[in-house]
mmCIF file of C-alpha atoms and ligand atoms in Angstrom:
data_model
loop_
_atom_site.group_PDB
_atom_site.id
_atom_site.type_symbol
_atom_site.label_atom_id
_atom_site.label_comp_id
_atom_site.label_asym_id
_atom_site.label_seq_id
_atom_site.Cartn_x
_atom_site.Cartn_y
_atom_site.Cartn_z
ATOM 1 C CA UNK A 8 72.451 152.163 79.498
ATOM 2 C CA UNK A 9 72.567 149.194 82.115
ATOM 3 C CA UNK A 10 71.352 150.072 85.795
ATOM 4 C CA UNK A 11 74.064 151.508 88.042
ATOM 5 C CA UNK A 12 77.044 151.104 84.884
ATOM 6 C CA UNK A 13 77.694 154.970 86.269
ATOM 7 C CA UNK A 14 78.078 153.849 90.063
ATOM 8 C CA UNK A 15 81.847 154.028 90.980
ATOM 9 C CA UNK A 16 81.253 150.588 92.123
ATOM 10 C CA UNK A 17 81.552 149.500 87.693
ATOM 11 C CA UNK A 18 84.842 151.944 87.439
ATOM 12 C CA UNK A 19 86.475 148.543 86.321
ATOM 13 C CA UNK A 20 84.291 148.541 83.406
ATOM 14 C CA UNK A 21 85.436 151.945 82.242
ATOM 15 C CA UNK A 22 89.050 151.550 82.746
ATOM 16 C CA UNK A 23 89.159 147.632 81.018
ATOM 17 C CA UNK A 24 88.508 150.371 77.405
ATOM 18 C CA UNK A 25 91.014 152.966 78.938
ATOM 19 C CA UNK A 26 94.242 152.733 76.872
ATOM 20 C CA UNK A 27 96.331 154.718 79.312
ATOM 21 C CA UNK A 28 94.834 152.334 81.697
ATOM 22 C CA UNK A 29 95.630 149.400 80.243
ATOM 23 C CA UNK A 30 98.884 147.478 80.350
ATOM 24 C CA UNK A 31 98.326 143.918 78.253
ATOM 25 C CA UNK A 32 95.142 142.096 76.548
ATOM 26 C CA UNK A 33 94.306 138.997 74.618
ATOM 27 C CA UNK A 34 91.151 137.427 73.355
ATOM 28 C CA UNK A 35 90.178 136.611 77.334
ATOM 29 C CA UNK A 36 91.576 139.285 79.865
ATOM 30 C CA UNK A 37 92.435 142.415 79.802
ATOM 31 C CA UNK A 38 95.096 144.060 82.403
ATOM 32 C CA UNK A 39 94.958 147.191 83.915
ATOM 33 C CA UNK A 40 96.998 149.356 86.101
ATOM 34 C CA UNK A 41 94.900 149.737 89.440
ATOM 35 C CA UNK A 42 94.054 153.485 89.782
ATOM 36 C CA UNK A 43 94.896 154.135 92.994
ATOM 37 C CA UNK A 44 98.490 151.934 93.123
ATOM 38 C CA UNK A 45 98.934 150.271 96.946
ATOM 39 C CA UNK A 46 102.714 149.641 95.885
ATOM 40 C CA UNK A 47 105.218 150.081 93.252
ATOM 41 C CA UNK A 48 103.428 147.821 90.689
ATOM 42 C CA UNK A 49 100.105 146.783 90.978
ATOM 43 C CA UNK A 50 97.428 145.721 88.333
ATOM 44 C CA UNK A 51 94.274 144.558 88.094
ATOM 45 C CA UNK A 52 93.707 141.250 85.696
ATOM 46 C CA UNK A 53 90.048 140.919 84.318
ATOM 47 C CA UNK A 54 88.409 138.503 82.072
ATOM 48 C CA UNK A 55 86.255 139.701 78.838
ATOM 49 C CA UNK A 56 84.010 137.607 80.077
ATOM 50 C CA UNK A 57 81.027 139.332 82.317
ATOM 51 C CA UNK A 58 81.465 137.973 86.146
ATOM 52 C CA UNK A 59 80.739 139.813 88.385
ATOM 53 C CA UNK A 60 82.474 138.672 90.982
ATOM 54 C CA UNK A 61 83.967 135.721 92.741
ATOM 55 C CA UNK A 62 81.494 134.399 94.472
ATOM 56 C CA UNK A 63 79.766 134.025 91.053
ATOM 57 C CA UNK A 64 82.384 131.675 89.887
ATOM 58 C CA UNK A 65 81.883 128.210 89.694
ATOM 59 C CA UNK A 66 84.139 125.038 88.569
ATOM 60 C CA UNK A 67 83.290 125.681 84.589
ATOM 61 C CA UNK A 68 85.296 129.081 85.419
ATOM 62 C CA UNK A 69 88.115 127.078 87.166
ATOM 63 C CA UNK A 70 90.255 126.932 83.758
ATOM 64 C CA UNK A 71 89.426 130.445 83.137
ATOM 65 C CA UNK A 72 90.914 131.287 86.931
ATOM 66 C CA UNK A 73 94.476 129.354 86.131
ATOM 67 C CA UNK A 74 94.525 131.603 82.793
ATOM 68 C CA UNK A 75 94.025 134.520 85.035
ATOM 69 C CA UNK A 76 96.633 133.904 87.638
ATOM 70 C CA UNK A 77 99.141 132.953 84.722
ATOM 71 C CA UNK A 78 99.063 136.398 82.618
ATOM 72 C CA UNK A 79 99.459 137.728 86.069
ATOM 73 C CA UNK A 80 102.408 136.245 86.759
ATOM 74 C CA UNK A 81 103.133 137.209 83.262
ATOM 75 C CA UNK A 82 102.513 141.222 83.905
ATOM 76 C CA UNK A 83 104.616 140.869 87.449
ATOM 77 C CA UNK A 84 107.574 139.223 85.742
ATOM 78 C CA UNK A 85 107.659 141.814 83.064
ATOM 79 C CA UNK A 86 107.311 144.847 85.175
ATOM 80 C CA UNK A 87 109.979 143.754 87.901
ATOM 81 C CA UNK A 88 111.603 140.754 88.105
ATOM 82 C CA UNK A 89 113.168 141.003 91.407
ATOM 83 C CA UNK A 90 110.506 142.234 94.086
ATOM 84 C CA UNK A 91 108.199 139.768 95.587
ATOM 85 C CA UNK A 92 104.361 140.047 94.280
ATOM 86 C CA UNK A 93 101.445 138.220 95.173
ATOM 87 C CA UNK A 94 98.870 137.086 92.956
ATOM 88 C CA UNK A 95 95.216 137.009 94.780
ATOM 89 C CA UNK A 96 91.391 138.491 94.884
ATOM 90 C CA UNK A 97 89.625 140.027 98.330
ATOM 91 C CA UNK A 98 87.708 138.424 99.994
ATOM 92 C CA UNK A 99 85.026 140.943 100.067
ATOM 93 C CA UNK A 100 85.798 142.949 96.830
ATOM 94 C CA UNK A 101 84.399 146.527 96.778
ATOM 95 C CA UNK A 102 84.478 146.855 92.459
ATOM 96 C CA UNK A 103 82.375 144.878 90.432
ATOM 97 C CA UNK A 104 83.405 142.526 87.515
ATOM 98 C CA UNK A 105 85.916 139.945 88.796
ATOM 99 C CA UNK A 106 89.648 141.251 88.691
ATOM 100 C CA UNK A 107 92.825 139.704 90.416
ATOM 101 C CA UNK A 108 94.695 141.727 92.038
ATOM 102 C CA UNK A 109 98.860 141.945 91.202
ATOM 103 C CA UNK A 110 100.629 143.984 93.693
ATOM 104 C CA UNK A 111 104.537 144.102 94.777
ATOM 105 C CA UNK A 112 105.203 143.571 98.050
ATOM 106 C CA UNK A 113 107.043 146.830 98.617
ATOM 107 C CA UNK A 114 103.613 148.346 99.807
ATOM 108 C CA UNK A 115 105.215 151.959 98.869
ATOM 109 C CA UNK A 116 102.594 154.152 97.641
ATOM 110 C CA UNK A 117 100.798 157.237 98.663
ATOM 111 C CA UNK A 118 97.637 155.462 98.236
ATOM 112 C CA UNK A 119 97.743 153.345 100.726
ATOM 113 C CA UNK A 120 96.892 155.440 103.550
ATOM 114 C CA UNK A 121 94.394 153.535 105.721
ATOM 115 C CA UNK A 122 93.963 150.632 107.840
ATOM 116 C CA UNK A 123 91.673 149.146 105.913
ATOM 117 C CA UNK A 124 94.068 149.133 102.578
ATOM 118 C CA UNK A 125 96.648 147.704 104.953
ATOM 119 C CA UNK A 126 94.798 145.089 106.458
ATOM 120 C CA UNK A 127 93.014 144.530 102.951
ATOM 121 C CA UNK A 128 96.179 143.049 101.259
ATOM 122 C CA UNK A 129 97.786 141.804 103.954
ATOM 123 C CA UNK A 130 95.880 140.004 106.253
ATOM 124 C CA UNK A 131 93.808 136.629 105.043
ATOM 125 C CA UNK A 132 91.579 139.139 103.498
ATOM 126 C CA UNK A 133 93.719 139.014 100.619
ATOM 127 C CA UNK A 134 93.477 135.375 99.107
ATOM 128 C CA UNK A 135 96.024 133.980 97.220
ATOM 129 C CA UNK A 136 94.761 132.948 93.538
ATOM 130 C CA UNK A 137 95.987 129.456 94.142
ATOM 131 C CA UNK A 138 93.659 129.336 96.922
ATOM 132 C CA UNK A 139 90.740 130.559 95.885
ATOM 133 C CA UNK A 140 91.048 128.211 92.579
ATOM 134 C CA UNK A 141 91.726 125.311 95.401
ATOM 135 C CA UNK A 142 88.704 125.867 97.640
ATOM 136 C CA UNK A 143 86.470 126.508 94.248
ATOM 137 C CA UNK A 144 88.129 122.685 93.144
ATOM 138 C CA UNK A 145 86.902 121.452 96.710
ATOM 139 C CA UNK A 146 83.654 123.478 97.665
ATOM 140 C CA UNK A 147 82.358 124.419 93.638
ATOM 141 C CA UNK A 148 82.119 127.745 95.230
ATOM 142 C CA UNK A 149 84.532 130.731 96.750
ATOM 143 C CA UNK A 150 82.798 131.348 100.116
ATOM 144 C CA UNK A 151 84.203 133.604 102.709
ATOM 145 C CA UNK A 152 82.419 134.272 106.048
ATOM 146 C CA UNK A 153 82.121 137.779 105.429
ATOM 147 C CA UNK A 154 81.390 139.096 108.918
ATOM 148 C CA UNK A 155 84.619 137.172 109.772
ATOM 149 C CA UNK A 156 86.452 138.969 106.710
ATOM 150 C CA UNK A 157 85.221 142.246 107.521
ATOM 151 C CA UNK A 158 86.386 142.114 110.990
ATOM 152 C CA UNK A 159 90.121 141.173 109.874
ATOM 153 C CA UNK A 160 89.944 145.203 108.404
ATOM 154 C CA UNK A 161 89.798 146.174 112.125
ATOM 155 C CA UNK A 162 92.680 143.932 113.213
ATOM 156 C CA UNK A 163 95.442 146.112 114.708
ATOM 157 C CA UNK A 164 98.732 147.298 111.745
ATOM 158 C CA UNK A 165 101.325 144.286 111.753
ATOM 159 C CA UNK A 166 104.229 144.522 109.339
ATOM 160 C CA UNK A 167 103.618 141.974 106.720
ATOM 161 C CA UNK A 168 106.917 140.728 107.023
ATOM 162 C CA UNK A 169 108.499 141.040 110.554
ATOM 163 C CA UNK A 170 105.176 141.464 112.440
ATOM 164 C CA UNK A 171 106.287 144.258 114.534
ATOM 165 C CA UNK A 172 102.956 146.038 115.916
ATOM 166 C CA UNK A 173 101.477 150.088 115.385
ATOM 167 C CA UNK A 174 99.895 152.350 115.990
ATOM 168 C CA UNK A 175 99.479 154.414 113.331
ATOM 169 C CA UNK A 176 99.804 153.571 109.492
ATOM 170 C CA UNK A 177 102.616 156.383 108.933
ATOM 171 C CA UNK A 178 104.921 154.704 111.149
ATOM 172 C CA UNK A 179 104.089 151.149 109.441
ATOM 173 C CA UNK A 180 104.724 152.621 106.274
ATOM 174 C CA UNK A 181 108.160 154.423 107.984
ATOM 175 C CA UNK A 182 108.903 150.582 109.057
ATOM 176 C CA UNK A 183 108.342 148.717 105.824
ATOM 177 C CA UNK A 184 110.624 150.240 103.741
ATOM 178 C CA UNK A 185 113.588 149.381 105.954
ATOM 179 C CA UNK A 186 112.751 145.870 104.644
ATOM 180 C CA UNK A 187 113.865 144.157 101.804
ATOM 181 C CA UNK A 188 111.428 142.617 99.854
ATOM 182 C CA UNK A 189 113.115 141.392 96.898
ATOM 183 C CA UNK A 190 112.957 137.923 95.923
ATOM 184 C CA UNK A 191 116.911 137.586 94.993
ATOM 185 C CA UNK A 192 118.170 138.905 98.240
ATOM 186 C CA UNK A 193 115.361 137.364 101.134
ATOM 187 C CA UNK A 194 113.125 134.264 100.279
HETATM 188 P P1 AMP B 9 88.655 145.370 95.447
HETATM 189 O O1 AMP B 9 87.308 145.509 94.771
HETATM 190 O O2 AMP B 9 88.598 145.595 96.926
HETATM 191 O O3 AMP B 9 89.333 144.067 95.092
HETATM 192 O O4 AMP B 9 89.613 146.499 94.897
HETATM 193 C C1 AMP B 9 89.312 147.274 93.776
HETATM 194 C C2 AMP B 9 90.594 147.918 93.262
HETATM 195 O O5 AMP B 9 90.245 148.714 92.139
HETATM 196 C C3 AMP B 9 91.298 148.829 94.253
HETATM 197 O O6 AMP B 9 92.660 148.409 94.367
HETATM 198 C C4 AMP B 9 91.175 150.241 93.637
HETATM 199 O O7 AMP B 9 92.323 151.029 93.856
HETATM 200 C C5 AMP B 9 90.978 149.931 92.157
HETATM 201 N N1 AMP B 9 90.176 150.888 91.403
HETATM 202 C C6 AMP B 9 89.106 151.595 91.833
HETATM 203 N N2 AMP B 9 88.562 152.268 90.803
HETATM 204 C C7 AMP B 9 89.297 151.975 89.706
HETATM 205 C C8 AMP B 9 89.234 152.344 88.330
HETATM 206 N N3 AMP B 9 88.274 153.153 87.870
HETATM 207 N N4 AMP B 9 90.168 151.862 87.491
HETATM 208 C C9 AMP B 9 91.154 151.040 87.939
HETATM 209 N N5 AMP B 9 91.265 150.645 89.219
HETATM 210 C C10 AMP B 9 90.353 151.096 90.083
HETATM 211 ZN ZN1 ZN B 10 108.785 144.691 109.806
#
């Protein structure tokens, strides 16, 4: 057995051969349903292929990336086709093997219960797919500054869409839902 494939840190691993866990595959990614949800719909796109993570990446992966963020936008457009989603990795992801992250908008799920997951998907933390593949295209590397990207989990709770401040993430989560974050009705 590989060093550390127990650690929760390679739960990925486990749940890319889980088929309650998994949601769509071809010969190069498999799609999961995240484990612990942060909003009505959110999976977890992997490649087959072994990266770690992102900052492994280079510009042979750069096709490979475009594939990713496409049978995400795949998976998003199948499960709902009217809430917003957004299609993007952390900056300083906490699971091994590279997955992209596809999450609603609606941010209405008992798992999101701290700061950090707040401020983790909606602050530049989270970095949009079409990003990351950009600044690989410019740089050959993804390269955050991760002191900087750690402190953004600090920052003080700001609705993600009207910016209003709080104090605690209950009454965030009591604000968001009063918004409509449907692409139809708002964008
Ligand atoms: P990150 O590494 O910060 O990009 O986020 C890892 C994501 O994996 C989080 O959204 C977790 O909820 C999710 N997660 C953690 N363990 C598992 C697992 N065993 N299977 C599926 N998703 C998981
Ligand atoms: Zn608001």
């Amino acid at each position: 057995m590989a060093k550390n494939s127990g650690h929760w840190s390679q739960g990925l691993l486990a749940s890319m051969n889980d088929t309650n866990a998994v949601v769509d595959s071809d010969d190069t990614v498999v799609i999961i349903k995240d484990k612990y949800p942060k909003a009505l719909f959110h999976f977890l796109v992997m490649p087959r292929q072994k990266i770690p993570y992102l900052k492994s990446v280079t510009t042979n992966d750069l096709a490979l990336l475009e594939y990713i963020q496409k049978k995400g936008e795949e998976i998003a457009q199948r499960a709902n086709t009217e809430l917003k989603f957004r299609f993007g990795y952390h900056a300083v992801p906490s699971m091994s093997h590279l997955h992209m992250h596809v999450i609603s908008q609606d941010f209405n799920s008992p798992c999101l219960k701290t700061k950090k997951h707040w401020n983790s998907f909606t602050t530049e933390y989270f970095v949009d797919s079409k990003d990351v593949i950009q600044q690989i295209k410019l740089k050959g590397i993804f390269s955050p500054d991760i002191h900087e990207m750690n402190e953004l989990l600090k920052r003080d709770l700001r609705c993600h869409v009207c910016n209003k401040g709080f104090s605690t993430i209950s009454s965030l989560k009591a604000h968001i839902v009063m918004h409509d974050v449907t692409v139809l009705r708002d964008s």
